[in-house]
Coordinates of C-alpha atoms in Angstrom, one line a residue:
X1 CA 49.6 57.1 -1.1
X2 CA 46.8 56.7 -3.7
X3 CA 47.8 58.3 -7.0
X4 CA 44.4 58.7 -8.6
X5 CA 40.7 59.3 -7.4
X6 CA 41.7 61.9 -5.0
X7 CA 39.9 65.3 -4.5
X8 CA 42.7 67.8 -4.1
X9 CA 42.6 71.4 -2.9
X10 CA 45.8 73.3 -3.9
X11 CA 46.2 76.9 -2.6
X12 CA 48.1 79.3 -5.0
X13 CA 47.7 76.7 -7.9
X14 CA 47.4 79.3 -10.7
X15 CA 51.1 79.5 -11.3
X16 CA 54.5 78.1 -10.3
X17 CA 54.9 75.1 -8.0
X18 CA 51.1 74.9 -7.4
X19 CA 50.3 74.9 -11.0
X20 CA 52.9 72.3 -11.6
X21 CA 51.4 69.9 -8.8
X22 CA 47.8 70.7 -10.1
X23 CA 48.8 69.5 -13.7
X24 CA 50.2 66.4 -12.2
X25 CA 47.4 65.5 -10.1
X26 CA 45.0 66.1 -12.9
X27 CA 47.1 64.0 -15.2
X28 CA 47.0 61.2 -12.9
X29 CA 43.1 61.1 -12.7
X30 CA 42.4 63.3 -9.6
X31 CA 40.1 66.1 -9.2
X32 CA 41.7 69.4 -8.3
X33 CA 40.3 72.6 -6.8
X34 CA 42.4 75.7 -7.0
X35 CA 42.2 78.4 -4.6
X36 CA 43.9 81.5 -5.6
X37 CA 43.3 85.3 -6.6
X38 CA 43.6 84.6 -10.4
X39 CA 42.0 81.8 -12.3
X40 CA 44.4 79.4 -13.8
X41 CA 44.4 79.2 -17.6
X42 CA 44.1 76.0 -19.4
X43 CA 43.6 73.8 -16.6
X44 CA 40.8 71.2 -16.2
X45 CA 40.0 72.1 -12.5
X46 CA 37.6 73.8 -10.4
X47 CA 38.4 77.3 -9.1
X48 CA 37.6 79.5 -6.1
X49 CA 38.7 83.0 -6.0
X50 CA 40.1 83.9 -2.8
X51 CA 42.5 86.4 -1.3
X52 CA 44.3 84.1 1.1
X53 CA 45.6 86.8 3.2
X54 CA 42.0 87.8 4.1
X55 CA 40.2 85.9 6.9
X56 CA 36.8 86.7 5.8
X57 CA 37.5 85.4 2.2
X58 CA 39.1 82.3 3.6
X59 CA 36.2 81.6 5.9
X60 CA 33.8 82.0 3.0
X61 CA 35.9 79.6 0.8
X62 CA 36.2 77.0 3.4
X63 CA 32.5 77.1 4.0
X64 CA 31.8 76.6 0.3
X65 CA 34.3 73.7 0.1
X66 CA 32.7 71.9 3.0
X67 CA 29.4 72.1 1.4
X68 CA 30.2 71.6 -2.2
X69 CA 33.0 69.0 -1.9
X70 CA 32.5 66.7 1.0
X71 CA 35.0 64.2 -0.7
X72 CA 38.1 66.3 -0.3
X73 CA 40.8 64.1 1.1
X74 CA 43.9 66.0 0.0
X75 CA 45.1 69.5 1.1
X76 CA 48.2 71.1 -0.5
X77 CA 49.2 74.4 1.3
X78 CA 51.3 75.8 -1.5
X79 CA 50.6 79.5 -1.5
X80 CA 53.4 81.6 -0.3
X81 CA 55.0 85.0 -0.1
X82 CA 58.6 86.1 0.0
X83 CA 59.2 89.7 1.2
X84 CA 62.3 91.8 1.9
X85 CA 62.4 94.0 4.8
X86 CA 63.9 97.3 3.8
X87 CA 65.1 98.0 7.5
X88 CA 64.8 96.5 11.0
X89 CA 62.2 99.3 11.6
X90 CA 60.0 98.2 8.9
X91 CA 60.4 94.5 9.5
X92 CA 56.8 94.1 10.5
X93 CA 55.1 96.3 7.9
X94 CA 57.2 95.0 5.1
X95 CA 56.8 91.3 5.7
X96 CA 53.3 91.0 7.2
X97 CA 52.0 89.3 4.1
X98 CA 54.6 86.5 4.6
X99 CA 53.1 85.8 8.1
X100 CA 49.5 86.0 6.8
X101 CA 50.1 83.8 3.8
X102 CA 52.9 81.4 4.9
X103 CA 51.6 80.8 8.3
X104 CA 48.1 82.0 9.2
X105 CA 46.4 80.8 5.9
X106 CA 48.0 77.4 6.3
X107 CA 46.7 77.0 9.7
X108 CA 43.3 78.2 8.8
X109 CA 42.8 75.7 5.9
X110 CA 44.1 72.7 7.9
X111 CA 41.7 73.5 10.7
X112 CA 38.8 74.5 8.4
X113 CA 39.1 71.3 6.1
X114 CA 40.1 68.8 8.8
X115 CA 36.5 67.6 9.4
X116 CA 36.6 66.2 5.9
X117 CA 40.1 64.9 6.0
X118 CA 39.7 63.0 9.2
X119 CA 36.6 61.0 7.8
X120 CA 37.6 60.5 4.0
X121 CA 39.9 57.7 3.3
X122 CA 43.5 58.0 2.1
X123 CA 43.6 61.6 3.4
X124 CA 46.7 63.8 3.4
X125 CA 48.0 67.3 4.1
X126 CA 51.0 68.5 1.9
X127 CA 52.8 71.5 3.1
X128 CA 55.5 73.3 0.9
X129 CA 58.1 74.6 2.9
X130 CA 61.7 75.5 1.8
X131 CA 65.4 74.8 2.3
X132 CA 65.3 78.0 4.3
X133 CA 63.4 76.1 7.0
X134 CA 66.4 74.1 7.6
X135 CA 69.0 77.0 7.4
X136 CA 67.7 80.6 7.2
X137 CA 68.6 83.0 4.5
X138 CA 69.5 86.4 6.1
X139 CA 68.2 88.2 3.2
X140 CA 64.7 87.1 3.8
X141 CA 64.5 86.6 7.3
X142 CA 60.8 86.5 7.9
X143 CA 60.2 84.2 5.0
X144 CA 62.9 81.8 6.4
X145 CA 61.2 81.8 9.7
X146 CA 57.9 81.2 8.3
X147 CA 59.0 78.2 6.4
X148 CA 60.9 76.9 9.5
X149 CA 57.3 77.2 11.2
X150 CA 55.7 75.2 8.4
X151 CA 58.4 72.6 8.7
X152 CA 58.0 72.3 12.4
X153 CA 54.1 72.2 12.2
X154 CA 54.3 69.4 9.6
X155 CA 56.4 67.3 12.0
X156 CA 54.1 67.9 15.0
X157 CA 50.8 67.4 13.1
X158 CA 52.1 64.2 11.6
X159 CA 52.3 62.9 15.1
X160 CA 49.2 64.3 16.4
X161 CA 47.3 62.9 13.5
X162 CA 48.6 59.4 14.3
X163 CA 48.3 58.2 10.6
X164 CA 44.7 59.0 10.2
X165 CA 45.8 61.9 8.0
X166 CA 49.3 61.7 6.4
X167 CA 51.2 64.9 6.7
X168 CA 53.8 65.6 3.8
X169 CA 56.6 68.3 3.9
X170 CA 57.8 69.2 0.4
X171 CA 61.1 71.0 1.0
X172 CA 62.5 72.4 -2.2
X173 CA 65.5 74.4 -3.0
X174 CA 65.3 77.5 -5.2
X175 CA 62.8 76.9 -8.0
X176 CA 62.3 79.0 -11.1
X177 CA 58.8 80.7 -10.4
X178 CA 57.6 84.2 -10.5
X179 CA 59.0 84.6 -7.0
X180 CA 62.3 83.4 -8.0
X181 CA 62.7 83.9 -11.9
X182 CA 66.4 84.0 -12.3
X183 CA 67.7 80.7 -10.9
X184 CA 66.8 77.4 -9.6
X185 CA 65.5 74.0 -10.7
X186 CA 62.4 73.7 -12.9
X187 CA 58.9 73.2 -11.6
X188 CA 58.7 70.0 -13.7
X189 CA 61.8 68.5 -12.0
X190 CA 60.4 69.4 -8.6
X191 CA 57.2 67.7 -9.2
X192 CA 58.8 64.5 -10.3
X193 CA 60.6 64.2 -7.0
X194 CA 57.5 65.2 -5.2
X195 CA 55.5 62.3 -7.0
X196 CA 58.0 59.7 -6.2
X197 CA 57.7 60.6 -2.6
X198 CA 54.0 60.8 -2.6
X199 CA 53.8 57.3 -4.1
X200 CA 56.1 56.0 -1.6
X201 CA 54.7 57.6 1.6
X202 CA 57.9 59.6 2.0
X203 CA 56.6 62.4 4.4
X204 CA 59.6 64.5 4.4
X205 CA 60.7 65.2 0.8
X206 CA 63.9 67.3 0.8
X207 CA 64.8 68.1 -2.9
X208 CA 68.1 68.2 -4.5
X209 CA 70.7 70.3 -2.5
X210 CA 68.3 70.4 0.3
X211 CA 69.1 66.9 1.1
X212 CA 72.7 67.9 1.5
X213 CA 71.8 71.1 3.5
X214 CA 69.7 68.9 5.9
X215 CA 72.8 66.7 6.4
X216 CA 75.3 69.5 6.8
X217 CA 73.0 71.5 9.3
X218 CA 72.9 68.5 11.7
X219 CA 76.7 69.1 12.2
X220 CA 77.2 72.7 11.4
X221 CA 74.3 75.1 11.5
X222 CA 76.8 78.0 10.8
X223 CA 77.9 76.2 7.5
X224 CA 74.3 75.6 6.6
X225 CA 73.5 79.3 6.9
X226 CA 76.5 80.2 4.8
X227 CA 75.3 78.0 2.2
X228 CA 71.9 79.5 1.8
X229 CA 72.7 83.1 2.5
X230 CA 75.8 83.7 0.0
X231 CA 75.3 86.1 -2.6

């Protein structure tokens, strides 16, 4: 993929993985547009305030992007939510945000911005999934299922687009962010792995132990589940 001269939309780019990706794209000479609820600090980018769980706000933001930035050629679906269900009875109510943000918003922005992606050169979609897409974590069942959806969607859209728009799946392990502040690899290390895959058109980018997990799960789904659900 082209490493500079892109116009990149990143959802949830104010902090965490999204901010790390934004910083790298900016440093390499790309125009970055961040969509999030809070404005990122100290980033040379454009910003659209949007509650990504709200359909009306997503519609408004997509319409403005289509008008104001017809050169958009990269969409990074990064924004995500990880919720714990307090009980089986509360599964829907406690984890609804995971569905809205991790699945619905992803589909909405792909569909909404695809008119630009399909006509602009060197276009790509980057979906941020998770190692839990390969083997679920029982402690966050809906989050795991939503990331499995993103992984499957990426594979299917890659074939459907037939190369006109490239579809990447960045599949990280635990990363130290506000969502997971206590353990995991650094955002900077993750971005380095992503950038290598981006430059080399490596569409599935499993990071660190996810590469092992992907291999193990081919032979033993039960072992894969144990690896991610311990603790």
